[in-house]
Amino acid sequence: MAASAVRGPASVPEDPLAQVRTLIGDAACRSDEQCRTIAVGAKACGGPEAYLAWSTQRTDEKTLEAAVAAYSRRRLDLVARGGR
């Protein structure tokens, strides 16, 4: 995997969910070993909003995890402020 193929923070928008989707891109894999899923967001009743597929071929794991954590914190804050 070439380092230039991995998406990093320079190519992502400000909205946390848009960052996550931009980092994931098309999630193309060359082998099953490159395929992953990540829990995203938060529901009022607990658990994630969704699971998104992503590829180690296209996405840097630590950058993606940071973007997902930012989005999930934002969702938890919205849930708490909404009294749910």
PDB file of C-alpha atoms in Angstrom:
ATOM      1  CA  MET A   1       0.000   0.000   0.000  1.00  0.00           C
ATOM      2  CA  ALA A   2       1.491   3.307  -1.042  1.00  0.00           C
ATOM      3  CA  ALA A   3       1.412   6.030   1.585  1.00  0.00           C
ATOM      4  CA  SER A   4      -0.064   8.460  -0.943  1.00  0.00           C
ATOM      5  CA  ALA A   5      -3.096   6.184  -1.393  1.00  0.00           C
ATOM      6  CA  VAL A   6      -4.093   6.497   2.260  1.00  0.00           C
ATOM      7  CA  ARG A   7      -6.451   9.384   2.911  1.00  0.00           C
ATOM      8  CA  GLY A   8      -5.391  11.742   5.669  1.00  0.00           C
ATOM      9  CA  PRO A   9      -6.642  14.887   7.389  1.00  0.00           C
ATOM     10  CA  ALA A  10      -5.688  17.256   4.553  1.00  0.00           C
ATOM     11  CA  SER A  11      -8.490  15.886   2.370  1.00  0.00           C
ATOM     12  CA  VAL A  12     -11.454  16.004   4.768  1.00  0.00           C
ATOM     13  CA  PRO A  13     -14.272  18.557   5.290  1.00  0.00           C
ATOM     14  CA  GLU A  14     -15.226  20.131   8.655  1.00  0.00           C
ATOM     15  CA  ASP A  15     -18.471  18.167   9.329  1.00  0.00           C
ATOM     16  CA  PRO A  16     -17.524  15.066  11.385  1.00  0.00           C
ATOM     17  CA  LEU A  17     -19.765  12.624   9.483  1.00  0.00           C
ATOM     18  CA  ALA A  18     -18.633  14.056   6.146  1.00  0.00           C
ATOM     19  CA  GLN A  19     -15.040  13.561   7.347  1.00  0.00           C
ATOM     20  CA  VAL A  20     -15.751   9.919   8.082  1.00  0.00           C
ATOM     21  CA  ARG A  21     -17.373   9.347   4.686  1.00  0.00           C
ATOM     22  CA  THR A  22     -14.568  11.186   2.871  1.00  0.00           C
ATOM     23  CA  LEU A  23     -11.898   9.186   4.675  1.00  0.00           C
ATOM     24  CA  ILE A  24     -13.651   5.924   3.781  1.00  0.00           C
ATOM     25  CA  GLY A  25     -14.231   6.856   0.138  1.00  0.00           C
ATOM     26  CA  ASP A  26     -15.323   3.889  -1.949  1.00  0.00           C
ATOM     27  CA  ALA A  27     -13.894   1.350   0.566  1.00  0.00           C
ATOM     28  CA  ALA A  28     -12.410  -0.739  -2.250  1.00  0.00           C
ATOM     29  CA  CYS A  29     -10.396  -3.782  -1.159  1.00  0.00           C
ATOM     30  CA  ARG A  30      -8.054  -6.108  -3.032  1.00  0.00           C
ATOM     31  CA  SER A  31      -8.523  -8.883  -0.466  1.00  0.00           C
ATOM     32  CA  ASP A  32     -10.861  -9.803   2.384  1.00  0.00           C
ATOM     33  CA  GLU A  33      -8.088  -9.006   4.870  1.00  0.00           C
ATOM     34  CA  GLN A  34      -8.351  -5.316   3.931  1.00  0.00           C
ATOM     35  CA  CYS A  35     -12.103  -5.113   4.635  1.00  0.00           C
ATOM     36  CA  ARG A  36     -13.231  -3.697   7.980  1.00  0.00           C
ATOM     37  CA  THR A  37     -16.336  -2.208   9.601  1.00  0.00           C
ATOM     38  CA  ILE A  38     -16.541   0.592  12.147  1.00  0.00           C
ATOM     39  CA  ALA A  39     -19.366   1.589  14.495  1.00  0.00           C
ATOM     40  CA  VAL A  40     -20.404   5.209  13.871  1.00  0.00           C
ATOM     41  CA  GLY A  41     -22.477   7.676  15.894  1.00  0.00           C
ATOM     42  CA  ALA A  42     -24.746   7.040  18.844  1.00  0.00           C
ATOM     43  CA  LYS A  43     -28.439   6.311  19.393  1.00  0.00           C
ATOM     44  CA  ALA A  44     -30.428   7.652  22.331  1.00  0.00           C
ATOM     45  CA  CYS A  45     -31.217   4.079  23.366  1.00  0.00           C
ATOM     46  CA  GLY A  46     -27.542   3.108  23.224  1.00  0.00           C
ATOM     47  CA  GLY A  47     -25.303   1.615  20.598  1.00  0.00           C
ATOM     48  CA  PRO A  48     -24.075   3.037  17.308  1.00  0.00           C
ATOM     49  CA  GLU A  49     -26.235   4.615  14.605  1.00  0.00           C
ATOM     50  CA  ALA A  50     -24.638   2.493  11.935  1.00  0.00           C
ATOM     51  CA  TYR A  51     -21.707   0.364  10.905  1.00  0.00           C
ATOM     52  CA  LEU A  52     -19.730   1.509   7.878  1.00  0.00           C
ATOM     53  CA  ALA A  53     -17.456  -0.635   5.739  1.00  0.00           C
ATOM     54  CA  TRP A  54     -13.953   0.665   5.080  1.00  0.00           C
ATOM     55  CA  SER A  55     -10.703  -0.581   3.578  1.00  0.00           C
ATOM     56  CA  THR A  56      -7.190  -0.597   4.994  1.00  0.00           C
ATOM     57  CA  GLN A  57      -6.060  -0.197   1.375  1.00  0.00           C
ATOM     58  CA  ARG A  58      -7.649   3.271   1.132  1.00  0.00           C
ATOM     59  CA  THR A  59      -7.966   4.608   4.683  1.00  0.00           C
ATOM     60  CA  ASP A  60      -5.598   5.241   7.588  1.00  0.00           C
ATOM     61  CA  GLU A  61      -7.100   3.491  10.615  1.00  0.00           C
ATOM     62  CA  LYS A  62      -6.022   5.998  13.289  1.00  0.00           C
ATOM     63  CA  THR A  63      -7.283   8.975  11.258  1.00  0.00           C
ATOM     64  CA  LEU A  64     -10.612   7.227  10.680  1.00  0.00           C
ATOM     65  CA  GLU A  65     -10.958   6.275  14.355  1.00  0.00           C
ATOM     66  CA  ALA A  66     -10.340   9.910  15.379  1.00  0.00           C
ATOM     67  CA  ALA A  67     -12.983  11.172  12.927  1.00  0.00           C
ATOM     68  CA  VAL A  68     -15.500   8.546  14.111  1.00  0.00           C
ATOM     69  CA  ALA A  69     -14.822   9.442  17.754  1.00  0.00           C
ATOM     70  CA  ALA A  70     -15.420  13.151  17.000  1.00  0.00           C
ATOM     71  CA  TYR A  71     -18.694  12.374  15.252  1.00  0.00           C
ATOM     72  CA  SER A  72     -19.837  10.001  18.015  1.00  0.00           C
ATOM     73  CA  ARG A  73     -19.073  12.607  20.716  1.00  0.00           C
ATOM     74  CA  ARG A  74     -21.109  15.150  18.760  1.00  0.00           C
ATOM     75  CA  ARG A  75     -24.061  12.761  18.477  1.00  0.00           C
ATOM     76  CA  LEU A  76     -23.921  11.902  22.199  1.00  0.00           C
ATOM     77  CA  ASP A  77     -23.932  15.607  23.006  1.00  0.00           C
ATOM     78  CA  LEU A  78     -26.985  16.157  20.780  1.00  0.00           C
ATOM     79  CA  VAL A  79     -28.773  13.229  22.413  1.00  0.00           C
ATOM     80  CA  ALA A  80     -28.007  14.579  25.898  1.00  0.00           C
ATOM     81  CA  ARG A  81     -29.097  18.121  25.025  1.00  0.00           C
ATOM     82  CA  GLY A  82     -32.306  16.717  23.556  1.00  0.00           C
ATOM     83  CA  GLY A  83     -33.108  15.037  26.873  1.00  0.00           C
ATOM     84  CA  ARG A  84     -33.166  11.561  25.381  1.00  0.00           C
TER      85      ARG A  84
END
